[in-house]
Coordinates of C-alpha atoms in Angstrom, one line a residue:
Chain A
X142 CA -0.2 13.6 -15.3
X143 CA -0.1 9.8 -14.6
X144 CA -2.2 9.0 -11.9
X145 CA -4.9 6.5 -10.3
X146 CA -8.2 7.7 -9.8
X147 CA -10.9 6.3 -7.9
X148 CA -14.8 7.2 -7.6
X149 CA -16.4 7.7 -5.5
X150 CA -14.0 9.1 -3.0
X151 CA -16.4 9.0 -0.2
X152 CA -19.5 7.2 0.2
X153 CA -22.2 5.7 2.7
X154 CA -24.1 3.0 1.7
X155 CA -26.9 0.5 3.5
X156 CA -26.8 -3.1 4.1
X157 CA -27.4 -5.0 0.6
X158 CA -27.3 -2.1 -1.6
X159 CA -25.0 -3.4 -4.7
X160 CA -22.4 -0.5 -5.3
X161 CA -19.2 -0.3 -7.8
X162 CA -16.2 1.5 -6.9
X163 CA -14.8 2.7 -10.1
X164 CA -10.6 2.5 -11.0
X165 CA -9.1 4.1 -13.9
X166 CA -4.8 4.3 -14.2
X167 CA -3.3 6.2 -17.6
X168 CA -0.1 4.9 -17.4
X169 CA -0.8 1.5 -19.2
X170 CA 0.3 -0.5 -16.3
X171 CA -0.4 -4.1 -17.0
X172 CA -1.0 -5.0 -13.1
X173 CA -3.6 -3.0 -10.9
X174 CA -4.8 -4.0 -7.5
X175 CA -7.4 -3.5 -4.7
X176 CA -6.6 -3.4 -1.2
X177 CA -8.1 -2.4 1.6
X178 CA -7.1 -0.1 4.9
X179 CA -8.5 -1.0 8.3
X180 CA -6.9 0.5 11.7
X181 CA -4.0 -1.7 13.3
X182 CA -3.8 -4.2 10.2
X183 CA -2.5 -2.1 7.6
X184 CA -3.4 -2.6 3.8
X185 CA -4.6 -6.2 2.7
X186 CA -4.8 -7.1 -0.3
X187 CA -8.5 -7.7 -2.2
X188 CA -8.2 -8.7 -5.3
X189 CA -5.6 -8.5 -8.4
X190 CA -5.0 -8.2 -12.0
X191 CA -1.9 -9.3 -13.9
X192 CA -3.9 -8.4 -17.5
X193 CA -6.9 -7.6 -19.3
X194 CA -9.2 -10.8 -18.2
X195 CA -6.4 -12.1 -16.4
X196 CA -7.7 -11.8 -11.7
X197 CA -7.3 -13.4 -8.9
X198 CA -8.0 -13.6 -5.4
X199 CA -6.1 -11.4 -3.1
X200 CA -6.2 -12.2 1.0
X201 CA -9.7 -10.6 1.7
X202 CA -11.5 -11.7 -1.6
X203 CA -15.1 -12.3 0.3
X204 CA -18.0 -10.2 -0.3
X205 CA -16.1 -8.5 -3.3
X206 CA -16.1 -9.0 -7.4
X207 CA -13.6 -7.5 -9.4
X208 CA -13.5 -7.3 -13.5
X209 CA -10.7 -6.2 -15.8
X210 CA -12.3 -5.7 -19.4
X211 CA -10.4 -3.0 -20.5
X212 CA -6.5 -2.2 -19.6
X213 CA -6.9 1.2 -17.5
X214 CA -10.2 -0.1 -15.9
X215 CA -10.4 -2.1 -12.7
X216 CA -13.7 -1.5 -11.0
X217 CA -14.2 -3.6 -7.5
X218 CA -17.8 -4.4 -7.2
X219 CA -19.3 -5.3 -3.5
X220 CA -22.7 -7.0 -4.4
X221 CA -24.1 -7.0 -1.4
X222 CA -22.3 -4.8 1.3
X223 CA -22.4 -5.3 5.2
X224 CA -21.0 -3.2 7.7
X225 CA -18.0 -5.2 7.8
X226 CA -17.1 -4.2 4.3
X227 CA -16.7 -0.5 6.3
X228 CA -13.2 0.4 5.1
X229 CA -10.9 2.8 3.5
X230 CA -9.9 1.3 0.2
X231 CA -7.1 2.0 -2.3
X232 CA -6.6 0.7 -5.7
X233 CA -3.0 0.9 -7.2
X234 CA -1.1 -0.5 -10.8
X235 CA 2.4 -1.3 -11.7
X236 CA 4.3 -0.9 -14.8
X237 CA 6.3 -4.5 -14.0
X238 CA 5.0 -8.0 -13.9
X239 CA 8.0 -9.0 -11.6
X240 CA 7.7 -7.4 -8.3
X241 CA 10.5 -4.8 -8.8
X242 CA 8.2 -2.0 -9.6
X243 CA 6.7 0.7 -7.5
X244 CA 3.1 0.2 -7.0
X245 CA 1.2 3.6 -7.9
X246 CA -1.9 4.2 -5.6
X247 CA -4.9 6.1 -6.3
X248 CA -6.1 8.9 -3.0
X249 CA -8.7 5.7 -1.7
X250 CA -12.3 5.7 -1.5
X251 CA -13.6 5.9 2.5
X252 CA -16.7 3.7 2.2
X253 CA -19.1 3.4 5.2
X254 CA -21.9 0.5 5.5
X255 CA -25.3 1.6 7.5
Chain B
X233 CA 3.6 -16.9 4.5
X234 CA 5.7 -13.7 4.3
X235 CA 5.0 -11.2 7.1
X236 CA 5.6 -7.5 8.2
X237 CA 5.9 -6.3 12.2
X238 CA 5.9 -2.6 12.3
X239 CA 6.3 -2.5 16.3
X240 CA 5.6 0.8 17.0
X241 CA 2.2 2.3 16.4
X242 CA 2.6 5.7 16.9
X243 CA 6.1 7.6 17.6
X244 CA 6.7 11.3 18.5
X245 CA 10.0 13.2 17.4
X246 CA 11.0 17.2 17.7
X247 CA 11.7 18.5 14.5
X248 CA 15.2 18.8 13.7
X249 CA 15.5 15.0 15.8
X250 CA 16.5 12.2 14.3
X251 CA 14.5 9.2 13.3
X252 CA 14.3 5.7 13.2
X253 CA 11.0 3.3 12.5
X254 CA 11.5 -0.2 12.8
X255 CA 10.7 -3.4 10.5
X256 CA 10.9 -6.3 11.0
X257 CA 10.2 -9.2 7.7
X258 CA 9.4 -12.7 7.4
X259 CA 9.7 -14.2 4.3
X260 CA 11.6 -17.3 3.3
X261 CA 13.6 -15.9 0.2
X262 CA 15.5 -13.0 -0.7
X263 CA 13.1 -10.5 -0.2
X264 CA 11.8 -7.7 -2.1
X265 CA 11.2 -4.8 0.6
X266 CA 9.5 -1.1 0.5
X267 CA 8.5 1.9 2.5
X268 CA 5.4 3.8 1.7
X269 CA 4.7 7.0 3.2
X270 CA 1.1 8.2 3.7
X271 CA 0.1 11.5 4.4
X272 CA -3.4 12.8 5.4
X273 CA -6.4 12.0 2.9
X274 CA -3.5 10.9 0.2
X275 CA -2.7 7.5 -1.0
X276 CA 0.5 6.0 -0.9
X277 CA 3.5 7.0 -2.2
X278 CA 6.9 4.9 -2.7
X279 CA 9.8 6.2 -0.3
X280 CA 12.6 3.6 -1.2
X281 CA 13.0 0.3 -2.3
X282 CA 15.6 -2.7 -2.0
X283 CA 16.2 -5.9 -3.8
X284 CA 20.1 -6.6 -4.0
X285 CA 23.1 -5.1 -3.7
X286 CA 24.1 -2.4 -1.6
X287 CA 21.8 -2.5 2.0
X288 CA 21.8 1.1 3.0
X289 CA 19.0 2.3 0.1
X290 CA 18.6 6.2 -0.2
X291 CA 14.6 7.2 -1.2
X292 CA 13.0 10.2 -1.4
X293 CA 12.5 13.7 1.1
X294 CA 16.1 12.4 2.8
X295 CA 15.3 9.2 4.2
X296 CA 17.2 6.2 4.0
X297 CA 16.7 2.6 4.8
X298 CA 19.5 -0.5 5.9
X299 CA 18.7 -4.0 5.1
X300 CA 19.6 -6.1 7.4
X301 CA 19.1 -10.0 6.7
X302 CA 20.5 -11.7 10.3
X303 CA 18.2 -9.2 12.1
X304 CA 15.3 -9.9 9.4
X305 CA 15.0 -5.8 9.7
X306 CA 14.8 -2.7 7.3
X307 CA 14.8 0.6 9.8
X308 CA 13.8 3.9 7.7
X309 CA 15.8 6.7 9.2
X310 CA 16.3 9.9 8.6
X311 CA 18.6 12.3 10.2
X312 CA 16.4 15.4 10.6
X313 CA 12.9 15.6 10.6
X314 CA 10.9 18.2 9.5
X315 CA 7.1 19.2 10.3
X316 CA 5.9 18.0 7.0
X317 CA 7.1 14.4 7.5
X318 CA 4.2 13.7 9.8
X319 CA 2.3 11.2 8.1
X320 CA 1.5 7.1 8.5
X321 CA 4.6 5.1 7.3
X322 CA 4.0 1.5 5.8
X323 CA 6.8 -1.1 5.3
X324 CA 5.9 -4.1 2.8
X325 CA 7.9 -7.2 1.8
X326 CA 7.0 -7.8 -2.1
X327 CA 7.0 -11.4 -3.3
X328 CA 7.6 -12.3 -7.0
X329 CA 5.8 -15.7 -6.7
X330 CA 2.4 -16.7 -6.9
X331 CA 0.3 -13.6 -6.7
X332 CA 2.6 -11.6 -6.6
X333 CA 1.3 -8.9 -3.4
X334 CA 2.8 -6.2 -1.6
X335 CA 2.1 -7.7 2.3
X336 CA 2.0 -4.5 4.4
X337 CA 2.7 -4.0 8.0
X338 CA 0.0 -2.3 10.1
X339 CA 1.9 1.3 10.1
X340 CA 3.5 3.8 11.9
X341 CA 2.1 7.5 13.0
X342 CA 4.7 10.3 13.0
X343 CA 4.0 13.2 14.7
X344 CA 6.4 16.0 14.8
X345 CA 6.4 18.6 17.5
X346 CA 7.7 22.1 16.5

């Protein structure tokens, strides 16, 4: 079944305490993304990935890392989390490099900063 | 910047009703534009989609969308509404250019009374 999986799917965390969200897609999609979900402002893009080694900074880079070493793997890394990292996020892929593709999402990962 | 204004933040319909959820794009080309539909502790999952051509776009589940470029709008309707269409609807403008995002409006919560 082709599908975007993220872990963890929940998880609360203190102030400082390095954590890696982990992103895996099996459907060889060249382009995979980060966003993130926050009442009233929708989904805003974190970082992306156009290809293995290949990122860049989405609109809400701050406070997160991102590293694309493999082609199905696109872990977002928050070194040092503060409550304002507190967030529902979503990583998604796409088979096209021009934006005529359907972005696949995976079910999001509810993250909470203490 | 291309932008997305999803006006209403939460609408309520009687199922069998008709429905119509309103965007509104800014963007300075031709632009690429989606609806997303999320439904309770899911991700996101693609609706319908226009690029060219013909402006009244058919998607999944019996909604359809009309393009509209002098009202800079792309209305998802759908003619009767069942209870299992409750869920968060997202419309995005897509861009081609640079780095290449999906810019999301901030969403719209259907509920459904029976």
């Amino acid at each position: 079944e082709a599908q975007v999986t993220q872990n963890p799917r929940y998880l609360i965390t203190v102030t400082g305490k390095k954590l890696t969200v982990t992103c895996s897609q099996n459907m060889n999609h060249e382009y995979m993304s980060w966003y993130r979900q926050d009442p009233g402002l929708g989904l805003r893009q974190i970082y992306y990935s156009m290809n293995v080694e290949v990122t860049d900074k989405g609109d809400v880079p701050e406070g997160y890392k991102v590293s694309r070493k493999e082609k199905r793997n696109f872990p977002l890394i928050l070194e040092s989390p503060s409550p304002n990292q507190t967030s529902l996020y979503f990583c998604a892929s796409s088979a096209q490099l021009a934006f005529t593709g359907e972005l696949f999402f995976g079910e999001g990962s509810r993250l909470t900063v203490l | 910047a291309q932008s997305v204004t999803q006006p209403d933040i939460h609408i309520t319909v009687s199922e069998g009703a008709s429905l119509e959820l309103r965007c509104n794009y800014s963007y300075g080309a031709t632009p690429y534009l989606f609806w997303y539909v999320q439904s309770p502790g899911q991700g996101l999952q693609l609706l319908l989609k226009y690029f060219s051509g013909d402006t009244l776009v058919q998607g999944i589940k019996g909604f359809e969308a009309e393009f509209k470029r002098s009202q800079s709008s792309f209305n998802l309707r759908k003619p009767s509404v069942h209870w299992s269409d409750a869920a968060e609807y997202f419309c995005a403008v897509g861009s081609d250019t640079g780095r290449r995002a999906l810019t999301f409006g901030s969403g719209t919560r259907l509920q459904v009374q029976p």
